[in-house]
Amino acid sequence: MSIIIVGVGNADFAAMEFLDGDSRVLRSYTGEEAVRDIVQFVPFRDFRNAPKETLAKAVLAELPQQVVQYFKHQNLPPINSEPA
C-alpha cells in the first residue's frame, strides 16, 4: 500500500509532513520502526502556479521506490520477461 496525500488550503500540515517519513524513520507508539515509508505528502500550495505536470511529478515521485521496497521486503525478485 502507498498513501499519497495532497494538502489543499492554508492549514498547518505539520502532521502530514511527519507522516511522510522522508527525513526519519517513523516509529509506532511502542517504539517499533516502520518497515518502509509508504506516505508521500505534497502541499498543493507549493504548486498552485506551477504547470500541472510539476504537481503530478511531485505526487508520484516516491511511488517507484515504494514498490521496490515492498517487493524486497516480501523477498519477491523481479520476473525476467522477454520484451514484447
mmCIF file as gemmi writes it, N, C-alpha and C atoms, coordinates in Angstrom:
data_model
loop_
_atom_site.group_PDB
_atom_site.id
_atom_site.type_symbol
_atom_site.label_atom_id
_atom_site.label_alt_id
_atom_site.label_comp_id
_atom_site.label_asym_id
_atom_site.label_entity_id
_atom_site.label_seq_id
_atom_site.pdbx_PDB_ins_code
_atom_site.Cartn_x
_atom_site.Cartn_y
_atom_site.Cartn_z
_atom_site.occupancy
_atom_site.B_iso_or_equiv
_atom_site.pdbx_formal_charge
_atom_site.auth_seq_id
_atom_site.auth_asym_id
_atom_site.pdbx_PDB_model_num
ATOM 1 N N . MET Axp A 1 ? 0.839 -1.159 0 1 0 ? 1 A 1
ATOM 2 C CA . MET Axp A 1 ? 0 0 0 1 0 ? 1 A 1
ATOM 3 C C . MET Axp A 1 ? 0.891 1.231 0 1 0 ? 1 A 1
ATOM 4 N N . SER Axp A 2 ? 0.532 2.194 -0.781 1 0 ? 2 A 1
ATOM 5 C CA . SER Axp A 2 ? 1.164 3.501 -0.778 1 0 ? 2 A 1
ATOM 6 C C . SER Axp A 2 ? 0.071 4.532 -0.567 1 0 ? 2 A 1
ATOM 7 N N . ILE Axp A 3 ? 0.37 5.522 0.257 1 0 ? 3 A 1
ATOM 8 C CA . ILE Axp A 3 ? -0.602 6.562 0.567 1 0 ? 3 A 1
ATOM 9 C C . ILE Axp A 3 ? -0.064 7.876 0.044 1 0 ? 3 A 1
ATOM 10 N N . ILE Axp A 4 ? -0.847 8.537 -0.784 1 0 ? 4 A 1
ATOM 11 C CA . ILE Axp A 4 ? -0.482 9.83 -1.331 1 0 ? 4 A 1
ATOM 12 C C . ILE Axp A 4 ? -1.467 10.852 -0.776 1 0 ? 4 A 1
ATOM 13 N N . ILE Axp A 5 ? -0.925 11.884 -0.108 1 0 ? 5 A 1
ATOM 14 C CA . ILE Axp A 5 ? -1.758 12.922 0.495 1 0 ? 5 A 1
ATOM 15 C C . ILE Axp A 5 ? -1.401 14.251 -0.154 1 0 ? 5 A 1
ATOM 16 N N . VAL Axp A 6 ? -2.41 14.944 -0.659 1 0 ? 6 A 1
ATOM 17 C CA . VAL Axp A 6 ? -2.218 16.287 -1.207 1 0 ? 6 A 1
ATOM 18 C C . VAL Axp A 6 ? -2.925 17.246 -0.261 1 0 ? 6 A 1
ATOM 19 N N . GLY Axp A 7 ? -2.146 18.121 0.359 1 0 ? 7 A 1
ATOM 20 C CA . GLY Axp A 7 ? -2.701 19.108 1.285 1 0 ? 7 A 1
ATOM 21 C C . GLY Axp A 7 ? -3.25 20.289 0.527 1 0 ? 7 A 1
ATOM 22 N N . VAL Axp A 8 ? -4.542 20.56 0.692 1 0 ? 8 A 1
ATOM 23 C CA . VAL Axp A 8 ? -5.195 21.662 -0.009 1 0 ? 8 A 1
ATOM 24 C C . VAL Axp A 8 ? -5.571 22.733 1.017 1 0 ? 8 A 1
ATOM 25 N N . GLY Axp A 9 ? -5.244 23.978 0.698 1 0 ? 9 A 1
ATOM 26 C CA . GLY Axp A 9 ? -5.585 25.081 1.586 1 0 ? 9 A 1
ATOM 27 C C . GLY Axp A 9 ? -4.368 25.595 2.324 1 0 ? 9 A 1
ATOM 28 N N . ASN Axp A 10 ? -4.626 26.454 3.3 1 0 ? 10 A 1
ATOM 29 C CA . ASN Axp A 10 ? -3.544 27.107 4.03 1 0 ? 10 A 1
ATOM 30 C C . ASN Axp A 10 ? -3.376 26.566 5.447 1 0 ? 10 A 1
ATOM 31 N N . ALA Axp A 11 ? -3.885 25.395 5.707 1 0 ? 11 A 1
ATOM 32 C CA . ALA Axp A 11 ? -3.795 24.805 7.043 1 0 ? 11 A 1
ATOM 33 C C . ALA Axp A 11 ? -2.344 24.461 7.376 1 0 ? 11 A 1
ATOM 34 N N . ASP Axp A 12 ? -2.113 24.186 8.645 1 0 ? 12 A 1
ATOM 35 C CA . ASP Axp A 12 ? -0.802 23.724 9.102 1 0 ? 12 A 1
ATOM 36 C C . ASP Axp A 12 ? -0.74 22.217 8.839 1 0 ? 12 A 1
ATOM 37 N N . PHE Axp A 13 ? 0.132 21.818 7.936 1 0 ? 13 A 1
ATOM 38 C CA . PHE Axp A 13 ? 0.227 20.414 7.549 1 0 ? 13 A 1
ATOM 39 C C . PHE Axp A 13 ? 1.387 19.702 8.234 1 0 ? 13 A 1
ATOM 40 N N . ALA Axp A 14 ? 1.788 20.169 9.401 1 0 ? 14 A 1
ATOM 41 C CA . ALA Axp A 14 ? 2.928 19.571 10.11 1 0 ? 14 A 1
ATOM 42 C C . ALA Axp A 14 ? 2.707 18.082 10.361 1 0 ? 14 A 1
ATOM 43 N N . ALA Axp A 15 ? 1.492 17.68 10.698 1 0 ? 15 A 1
ATOM 44 C CA . ALA Axp A 15 ? 1.213 16.262 10.96 1 0 ? 15 A 1
ATOM 45 C C . ALA Axp A 15 ? 1.382 15.425 9.697 1 0 ? 15 A 1
ATOM 46 N N . MET Axp A 16 ? 1.001 15.979 8.561 1 0 ? 16 A 1
ATOM 47 C CA . MET Axp A 16 ? 1.157 15.253 7.297 1 0 ? 16 A 1
ATOM 48 C C . MET Axp A 16 ? 2.64 15.156 6.928 1 0 ? 16 A 1
ATOM 49 N N . GLU Axp A 17 ? 3.389 16.226 7.161 1 0 ? 17 A 1
ATOM 50 C CA . GLU Axp A 17 ? 4.834 16.204 6.911 1 0 ? 17 A 1
ATOM 51 C C . GLU Axp A 17 ? 5.493 15.14 7.782 1 0 ? 17 A 1
ATOM 52 N N . PHE Axp A 18 ? 4.997 14.999 9.013 1 0 ? 18 A 1
ATOM 53 C CA . PHE Axp A 18 ? 5.538 13.997 9.927 1 0 ? 18 A 1
ATOM 54 C C . PHE Axp A 18 ? 5.307 12.588 9.384 1 0 ? 18 A 1
ATOM 55 N N . LEU Axp A 19 ? 4.111 12.334 8.849 1 0 ? 19 A 1
ATOM 56 C CA . LEU Axp A 19 ? 3.79 11.005 8.312 1 0 ? 19 A 1
ATOM 57 C C . LEU Axp A 19 ? 4.64 10.657 7.096 1 0 ? 19 A 1
ATOM 58 N N . ASP Axp A 20 ? 5.051 11.672 6.351 1 0 ? 20 A 1
ATOM 59 C CA . ASP Axp A 20 ? 5.882 11.462 5.163 1 0 ? 20 A 1
ATOM 60 C C . ASP Axp A 20 ? 7.318 11.288 5.655 1 0 ? 20 A 1
ATOM 61 N N . GLY Axp A 21 ? 7.668 10.071 6.026 1 0 ? 21 A 1
ATOM 62 C CA . GLY Axp A 21 ? 8.936 9.778 6.689 1 0 ? 21 A 1
ATOM 63 C C . GLY Axp A 21 ? 10.166 9.929 5.83 1 0 ? 21 A 1
ATOM 64 N N . ASP Axp A 22 ? 10.286 11.007 5.091 1 0 ? 22 A 1
ATOM 65 C CA . ASP Axp A 22 ? 11.449 11.211 4.233 1 0 ? 22 A 1
ATOM 66 C C . ASP Axp A 22 ? 12.72 11.491 5.025 1 0 ? 22 A 1
ATOM 67 N N . SER Axp A 23 ? 12.602 12.199 6.136 1 0 ? 23 A 1
ATOM 68 C CA . SER Axp A 23 ? 13.799 12.624 6.853 1 0 ? 23 A 1
ATOM 69 C C . SER Axp A 23 ? 14.107 11.776 8.083 1 0 ? 23 A 1
ATOM 70 N N . ARG Axp A 24 ? 13.246 10.831 8.4 1 0 ? 24 A 1
ATOM 71 C CA . ARG Axp A 24 ? 13.462 9.993 9.587 1 0 ? 24 A 1
ATOM 72 C C . ARG Axp A 24 ? 12.625 8.728 9.481 1 0 ? 24 A 1
ATOM 73 N N . VAL Axp A 25 ? 12.991 7.747 10.295 1 0 ? 25 A 1
ATOM 74 C CA . VAL Axp A 25 ? 12.226 6.503 10.349 1 0 ? 25 A 1
ATOM 75 C C . VAL Axp A 25 ? 11.069 6.707 11.323 1 0 ? 25 A 1
ATOM 76 N N . LEU Axp A 26 ? 9.873 6.407 10.876 1 0 ? 26 A 1
ATOM 77 C CA . LEU Axp A 26 ? 8.707 6.522 11.747 1 0 ? 26 A 1
ATOM 78 C C . LEU Axp A 26 ? 8.684 5.372 12.738 1 0 ? 26 A 1
ATOM 79 N N . ARG Axp A 27 ? 8.15 5.644 13.91 1 0 ? 27 A 1
ATOM 80 C CA . ARG Axp A 27 ? 8.027 4.627 14.953 1 0 ? 27 A 1
ATOM 81 C C . ARG Axp A 27 ? 6.592 4.603 15.474 1 0 ? 27 A 1
ATOM 82 N N . SER Axp A 28 ? 6.151 3.42 15.879 1 0 ? 28 A 1
ATOM 83 C CA . SER Axp A 28 ? 4.828 3.283 16.494 1 0 ? 28 A 1
ATOM 84 C C . SER Axp A 28 ? 4.904 3.813 17.929 1 0 ? 28 A 1
ATOM 85 N N . TYR Axp A 29 ? 3.773 3.876 18.59 1 0 ? 29 A 1
ATOM 86 C CA . TYR Axp A 29 ? 3.764 4.367 19.965 1 0 ? 29 A 1
ATOM 87 C C . TYR Axp A 29 ? 4.529 3.433 20.895 1 0 ? 29 A 1
ATOM 88 N N . THR Axp A 30 ? 4.793 2.189 20.46 1 0 ? 30 A 1
ATOM 89 C CA . THR Axp A 30 ? 5.589 1.26 21.267 1 0 ? 30 A 1
ATOM 90 C C . THR Axp A 30 ? 7.071 1.312 20.911 1 0 ? 30 A 1
ATOM 91 N N . GLY Axp A 31 ? 7.427 2.139 19.938 1 0 ? 31 A 1
ATOM 92 C CA . GLY Axp A 31 ? 8.818 2.291 19.553 1 0 ? 31 A 1
ATOM 93 C C . GLY Axp A 31 ? 9.262 1.43 18.386 1 0 ? 31 A 1
ATOM 94 N N . GLU Axp A 32 ? 8.352 0.642 17.834 1 0 ? 32 A 1
ATOM 95 C CA . GLU Axp A 32 ? 8.692 -0.226 16.704 1 0 ? 32 A 1
ATOM 96 C C . GLU Axp A 32 ? 8.881 0.603 15.437 1 0 ? 32 A 1
ATOM 97 N N . GLU Axp A 33 ? 9.991 0.355 14.725 1 0 ? 33 A 1
ATOM 98 C CA . GLU Axp A 33 ? 10.273 1.081 13.497 1 0 ? 33 A 1
ATOM 99 C C . GLU Axp A 33 ? 9.343 0.656 12.365 1 0 ? 33 A 1
ATOM 100 N N . ALA Axp A 34 ? 8.946 1.622 11.552 1 0 ? 34 A 1
ATOM 101 C CA . ALA Axp A 34 ? 8.168 1.311 10.346 1 0 ? 34 A 1
ATOM 102 C C . ALA Axp A 34 ? 9.061 0.527 9.393 1 0 ? 34 A 1
ATOM 103 N N . VAL Axp A 35 ? 8.511 -0.469 8.743 1 0 ? 35 A 1
ATOM 104 C CA . VAL Axp A 35 ? 9.269 -1.3 7.825 1 0 ? 35 A 1
ATOM 105 C C . VAL Axp A 35 ? 9.684 -0.509 6.595 1 0 ? 35 A 1
ATOM 106 N N . ARG Axp A 36 ? 8.799 0.359 6.124 1 0 ? 36 A 1
ATOM 107 C CA . ARG Axp A 36 ? 9.116 1.164 4.944 1 0 ? 36 A 1
ATOM 108 C C . ARG Axp A 36 ? 8.274 2.432 4.939 1 0 ? 36 A 1
ATOM 109 N N . ASP Axp A 37 ? 8.695 3.388 4.154 1 0 ? 37 A 1
ATOM 110 C CA . ASP Axp A 37 ? 7.985 4.653 4.01 1 0 ? 37 A 1
ATOM 111 C C . ASP Axp A 37 ? 6.901 4.468 2.951 1 0 ? 37 A 1
ATOM 112 N N . ILE Axp A 38 ? 5.634 4.591 3.359 1 0 ? 38 A 1
ATOM 113 C CA . ILE Axp A 38 ? 4.544 4.382 2.413 1 0 ? 38 A 1
ATOM 114 C C . ILE Axp A 38 ? 3.763 5.657 2.132 1 0 ? 38 A 1
ATOM 115 N N . VAL Axp A 39 ? 4.137 6.771 2.761 1 0 ? 39 A 1
ATOM 116 C CA . VAL Axp A 39 ? 3.375 8.006 2.631 1 0 ? 39 A 1
ATOM 117 C C . VAL Axp A 39 ? 4.155 9.036 1.824 1 0 ? 39 A 1
ATOM 118 N N . GLN Axp A 40 ? 3.466 9.665 0.88 1 0 ? 40 A 1
ATOM 119 C CA . GLN Axp A 40 ? 4.009 10.794 0.132 1 0 ? 40 A 1
ATOM 120 C C . GLN Axp A 40 ? 3.051 11.954 0.358 1 0 ? 40 A 1
ATOM 121 N N . PHE Axp A 41 ? 3.542 13.02 0.989 1 0 ? 41 A 1
ATOM 122 C CA . PHE Axp A 41 ? 2.717 14.208 1.221 1 0 ? 41 A 1
ATOM 123 C C . PHE Axp A 41 ? 3.236 15.349 0.369 1 0 ? 41 A 1
ATOM 124 N N . VAL Axp A 42 ? 2.32 16.028 -0.307 1 0 ? 42 A 1
ATOM 125 C CA . VAL Axp A 42 ? 2.663 17.182 -1.134 1 0 ? 42 A 1
ATOM 126 C C . VAL Axp A 42 ? 1.662 18.297 -0.829 1 0 ? 42 A 1
ATOM 127 N N . PRO Axp A 43 ? 2.155 19.464 -0.371 1 0 ? 43 A 1
ATOM 128 C CA . PRO Axp A 43 ? 1.238 20.594 -0.168 1 0 ? 43 A 1
ATOM 129 C C . PRO Axp A 43 ? 0.906 21.253 -1.514 1 0 ? 43 A 1
ATOM 130 N N . PHE Axp A 44 ? -0.343 21.284 -1.854 1 0 ? 44 A 1
ATOM 131 C CA . PHE Axp A 44 ? -0.783 21.832 -3.138 1 0 ? 44 A 1
ATOM 132 C C . PHE Axp A 44 ? -0.338 23.279 -3.311 1 0 ? 44 A 1
ATOM 133 N N . ARG Axp A 45 ? -0.318 24.036 -2.222 1 0 ? 45 A 1
ATOM 134 C CA . ARG Axp A 45 ? 0.024 25.46 -2.326 1 0 ? 45 A 1
ATOM 135 C C . ARG Axp A 45 ? 1.405 25.69 -2.926 1 0 ? 45 A 1
ATOM 136 N N . ASP Axp A 46 ? 2.306 24.704 -2.782 1 0 ? 46 A 1
ATOM 137 C CA . ASP Axp A 46 ? 3.644 24.826 -3.374 1 0 ? 46 A 1
ATOM 138 C C . ASP Axp A 46 ? 3.614 24.731 -4.897 1 0 ? 46 A 1
ATOM 139 N N . PHE Axp A 47 ? 2.501 24.268 -5.447 1 0 ? 47 A 1
ATOM 140 C CA . PHE Axp A 47 ? 2.397 24.042 -6.89 1 0 ? 47 A 1
ATOM 141 C C . PHE Axp A 47 ? 1.244 24.819 -7.516 1 0 ? 47 A 1
ATOM 142 N N . ARG Axp A 48 ? 0.663 25.718 -6.761 1 0 ? 48 A 1
ATOM 143 C CA . ARG Axp A 48 ? -0.516 26.462 -7.204 1 0 ? 48 A 1
ATOM 144 C C . ARG Axp A 48 ? -0.307 27.133 -8.561 1 0 ? 48 A 1
ATOM 145 N N . ASN Axp A 49 ? 0.864 27.718 -8.763 1 0 ? 49 A 1
ATOM 146 C CA . ASN Axp A 49 ? 1.122 28.45 -10.005 1 0 ? 49 A 1
ATOM 147 C C . ASN Axp A 49 ? 2.039 27.693 -10.959 1 0 ? 49 A 1
ATOM 148 N N . ALA Axp A 50 ? 2.311 26.448 -10.649 1 0 ? 50 A 1
ATOM 149 C CA . ALA Axp A 50 ? 3.201 25.633 -11.483 1 0 ? 50 A 1
ATOM 150 C C . ALA Axp A 50 ? 2.376 24.842 -12.499 1 0 ? 50 A 1
ATOM 151 N N . PRO Axp A 51 ? 3.023 24.387 -13.562 1 0 ? 51 A 1
ATOM 152 C CA . PRO Axp A 51 ? 2.304 23.521 -14.513 1 0 ? 51 A 1
ATOM 153 C C . PRO Axp A 51 ? 1.811 22.252 -13.803 1 0 ? 51 A 1
ATOM 154 N N . LYS Axp A 52 ? 0.671 21.738 -14.23 1 0 ? 52 A 1
ATOM 155 C CA . LYS Axp A 52 ? 0.084 20.568 -13.562 1 0 ? 52 A 1
ATOM 156 C C . LYS Axp A 52 ? 1.023 19.373 -13.589 1 0 ? 52 A 1
ATOM 157 N N . GLU Axp A 53 ? 1.898 19.299 -14.582 1 0 ? 53 A 1
ATOM 158 C CA . GLU Axp A 53 ? 2.85 18.187 -14.667 1 0 ? 53 A 1
ATOM 159 C C . GLU Axp A 53 ? 3.827 18.208 -13.497 1 0 ? 53 A 1
ATOM 160 N N . THR Axp A 54 ? 4.142 19.404 -13.007 1 0 ? 54 A 1
ATOM 161 C CA . THR Axp A 54 ? 5.051 19.535 -11.874 1 0 ? 54 A 1
ATOM 162 C C . THR Axp A 54 ? 4.438 18.935 -10.623 1 0 ? 54 A 1
ATOM 163 N N . LEU Axp A 55 ? 3.164 19.196 -10.401 1 0 ? 55 A 1
ATOM 164 C CA . LEU Axp A 55 ? 2.453 18.602 -9.259 1 0 ? 55 A 1
ATOM 165 C C . LEU Axp A 55 ? 2.406 17.089 -9.403 1 0 ? 55 A 1
ATOM 166 N N . ALA Axp A 56 ? 2.062 16.613 -10.58 1 0 ? 56 A 1
ATOM 167 C CA . ALA Axp A 56 ? 1.984 15.159 -10.805 1 0 ? 56 A 1
ATOM 168 C C . ALA Axp A 56 ? 3.329 14.492 -10.526 1 0 ? 56 A 1
ATOM 169 N N . LYS Axp A 57 ? 4.411 15.121 -10.975 1 0 ? 57 A 1
ATOM 170 C CA . LYS Axp A 57 ? 5.746 14.565 -10.755 1 0 ? 57 A 1
ATOM 171 C C . LYS Axp A 57 ? 6.063 14.479 -9.266 1 0 ? 57 A 1
ATOM 172 N N . ALA Axp A 58 ? 5.728 15.517 -8.508 1 0 ? 58 A 1
ATOM 173 C CA . ALA Axp A 58 ? 5.987 15.523 -7.072 1 0 ? 58 A 1
ATOM 174 C C . ALA Axp A 58 ? 5.142 14.483 -6.344 1 0 ? 58 A 1
ATOM 175 N N . VAL Axp A 59 ? 3.891 14.379 -6.741 1 0 ? 59 A 1
ATOM 176 C CA . VAL Axp A 59 ? 2.975 13.43 -6.09 1 0 ? 59 A 1
ATOM 177 C C . VAL Axp A 59 ? 3.43 11.988 -6.303 1 0 ? 59 A 1
ATOM 178 N N . LEU Axp A 60 ? 3.901 11.698 -7.499 1 0 ? 60 A 1
ATOM 179 C CA . LEU Axp A 60 ? 4.257 10.319 -7.842 1 0 ? 60 A 1
ATOM 180 C C . LEU Axp A 60 ? 5.751 10.003 -7.654 1 0 ? 60 A 1
ATOM 181 N N . ALA Axp A 61 ? 6.53 10.954 -7.167 1 0 ? 61 A 1
ATOM 182 C CA . ALA Axp A 61 ? 7.985 10.807 -7.104 1 0 ? 61 A 1
ATOM 183 C C . ALA Axp A 61 ? 8.458 9.583 -6.332 1 0 ? 61 A 1
ATOM 184 N N . GLU Axp A 62 ? 7.819 9.271 -5.214 1 0 ? 62 A 1
ATOM 185 C CA . GLU Axp A 62 ? 8.294 8.184 -4.366 1 0 ? 62 A 1
ATOM 186 C C . GLU Axp A 62 ? 7.669 6.83 -4.686 1 0 ? 62 A 1
ATOM 187 N N . LEU Axp A 63 ? 6.657 6.816 -5.515 1 0 ? 63 A 1
ATOM 188 C CA . LEU Axp A 63 ? 5.933 5.575 -5.78 1 0 ? 63 A 1
ATOM 189 C C . LEU Axp A 63 ? 6.815 4.445 -6.309 1 0 ? 63 A 1
ATOM 190 N N . PRO Axp A 64 ? 7.692 4.676 -7.288 1 0 ? 64 A 1
ATOM 191 C CA . PRO Axp A 64 ? 8.53 3.572 -7.766 1 0 ? 64 A 1
ATOM 192 C C . PRO Axp A 64 ? 9.396 2.958 -6.657 1 0 ? 64 A 1
ATOM 193 N N . GLN Axp A 65 ? 9.996 3.815 -5.818 1 0 ? 65 A 1
ATOM 194 C CA . GLN Axp A 65 ? 10.838 3.289 -4.739 1 0 ? 65 A 1
ATOM 195 C C . GLN Axp A 65 ? 9.998 2.542 -3.709 1 0 ? 65 A 1
ATOM 196 N N . GLN Axp A 66 ? 8.78 2.992 -3.459 1 0 ? 66 A 1
ATOM 197 C CA . GLN Axp A 66 ? 7.909 2.293 -2.521 1 0 ? 66 A 1
ATOM 198 C C . GLN Axp A 66 ? 7.568 0.898 -3.034 1 0 ? 66 A 1
ATOM 199 N N . VAL Axp A 67 ? 7.344 0.763 -4.323 1 0 ? 67 A 1
ATOM 200 C CA . VAL Axp A 67 ? 7.06 -0.552 -4.922 1 0 ? 67 A 1
ATOM 201 C C . VAL Axp A 67 ? 8.288 -1.458 -4.787 1 0 ? 67 A 1
ATOM 202 N N . VAL Axp A 68 ? 9.459 -0.93 -5.084 1 0 ? 68 A 1
ATOM 203 C CA . VAL Axp A 68 ? 10.696 -1.723 -4.965 1 0 ? 68 A 1
ATOM 204 C C . VAL Axp A 68 ? 10.897 -2.167 -3.522 1 0 ? 68 A 1
ATOM 205 N N . GLN Axp A 69 ? 10.704 -1.261 -2.561 1 0 ? 69 A 1
ATOM 206 C CA . GLN Axp A 69 ? 10.856 -1.617 -1.144 1 0 ? 69 A 1
ATOM 207 C C . GLN Axp A 69 ? 9.89 -2.726 -0.752 1 0 ? 69 A 1
ATOM 208 N N . TYR Axp A 70 ? 8.66 -2.653 -1.239 1 0 ? 70 A 1
ATOM 209 C CA . TYR Axp A 70 ? 7.666 -3.687 -0.928 1 0 ? 70 A 1
ATOM 210 C C . TYR Axp A 70 ? 8.126 -5.043 -1.447 1 0 ? 70 A 1
ATOM 211 N N . PHE Axp A 71 ? 8.541 -5.105 -2.703 1 0 ? 71 A 1
ATOM 212 C CA . PHE Axp A 71 ? 8.957 -6.375 -3.281 1 0 ? 71 A 1
ATOM 213 C C . PHE Axp A 71 ? 10.18 -6.936 -2.565 1 0 ? 71 A 1
ATOM 214 N N . LYS Axp A 72 ? 11.127 -6.073 -2.196 1 0 ? 72 A 1
ATOM 215 C CA . LYS Axp A 72 ? 12.296 -6.529 -1.449 1 0 ? 72 A 1
ATOM 216 C C . LYS Axp A 72 ? 11.891 -7.066 -0.082 1 0 ? 72 A 1
ATOM 217 N N . HIS Axp A 73 ? 10.994 -6.362 0.589 1 0 ? 73 A 1
ATOM 218 C CA . HIS Axp A 73 ? 10.541 -6.802 1.912 1 0 ? 73 A 1
ATOM 219 C C . HIS Axp A 73 ? 9.829 -8.145 1.838 1 0 ? 73 A 1
ATOM 220 N N . GLN Axp A 74 ? 9.133 -8.409 0.749 1 0 ? 74 A 1
ATOM 221 C CA . GLN Axp A 74 ? 8.417 -9.668 0.563 1 0 ? 74 A 1
ATOM 222 C C . GLN Axp A 74 ? 9.289 -10.752 -0.066 1 0 ? 74 A 1
ATOM 223 N N . ASN Axp A 75 ? 10.574 -10.422 -0.319 1 0 ? 75 A 1
ATOM 224 C CA . ASN Axp A 75 ? 11.503 -11.355 -0.986 1 0 ? 75 A 1
ATOM 225 C C . ASN Axp A 75 ? 10.958 -11.82 -2.338 1 0 ? 75 A 1
ATOM 226 N N . LEU Axp A 76 ? 10.402 -10.891 -3.076 1 0 ? 76 A 1
ATOM 227 C CA . LEU Axp A 76 ? 9.868 -11.187 -4.408 1 0 ? 76 A 1
ATOM 228 C C . LEU Axp A 76 ? 10.819 -10.609 -5.451 1 0 ? 76 A 1
ATOM 229 N N . PRO Axp A 77 ? 11.596 -11.453 -6.117 1 0 ? 77 A 1
ATOM 230 C CA . PRO Axp A 77 ? 12.521 -10.94 -7.128 1 0 ? 77 A 1
ATOM 231 C C . PRO Axp A 77 ? 11.771 -10.512 -8.386 1 0 ? 77 A 1
ATOM 232 N N . PRO Axp A 78 ? 12.382 -9.634 -9.175 1 0 ? 78 A 1
ATOM 233 C CA . PRO Axp A 78 ? 11.754 -9.244 -10.442 1 0 ? 78 A 1
ATOM 234 C C . PRO Axp A 78 ? 11.637 -10.452 -11.356 1 0 ? 78 A 1
ATOM 235 N N . ILE Axp A 79 ? 10.609 -10.466 -12.147 1 0 ? 79 A 1
ATOM 236 C CA . ILE Axp A 79 ? 10.419 -11.545 -13.112 1 0 ? 79 A 1
ATOM 237 C C . ILE Axp A 79 ? 11.037 -11.105 -14.419 1 0 ? 79 A 1
ATOM 238 N N . ASN Axp A 80 ? 11.957 -11.913 -14.924 1 0 ? 80 A 1
ATOM 239 C CA . ASN Axp A 80 ? 12.57 -11.622 -16.208 1 0 ? 80 A 1
ATOM 240 C C . ASN Axp A 80 ? 11.6 -12.038 -17.301 1 0 ? 80 A 1
ATOM 241 N N . SER Axp A 81 ? 11.231 -11.069 -18.114 1 0 ? 81 A 1
ATOM 242 C CA . SER Axp A 81 ? 10.316 -11.396 -19.217 1 0 ? 81 A 1
ATOM 243 C C . SER Axp A 81 ? 10.927 -10.929 -20.52 1 0 ? 81 A 1
ATOM 244 N N . GLU Axp A 82 ? 10.527 -11.567 -21.562 1 0 ? 82 A 1
ATOM 245 C CA . GLU Axp A 82 ? 11.007 -11.205 -22.892 1 0 ? 82 A 1
ATOM 246 C C . GLU Axp A 82 ? 10.294 -9.943 -23.331 1 0 ? 82 A 1
ATOM 247 N N . PRO Axp A 83 ? 11.011 -9.017 -23.975 1 0 ? 83 A 1
ATOM 248 C CA . PRO Axp A 83 ? 10.35 -7.81 -24.498 1 0 ? 83 A 1
ATOM 249 C C . PRO Axp A 83 ? 9.287 -8.164 -25.523 1 0 ? 83 A 1
ATOM 250 N N . ALA Axp A 84 ? 8.245 -7.382 -25.533 1 0 ? 84 A 1
ATOM 251 C CA . ALA Axp A 84 ? 7.134 -7.646 -26.465 1 0 ? 84 A 1
ATOM 252 C C . ALA Axp A 84 ? 7.479 -7.257 -27.875 1 0 ? 84 A 1
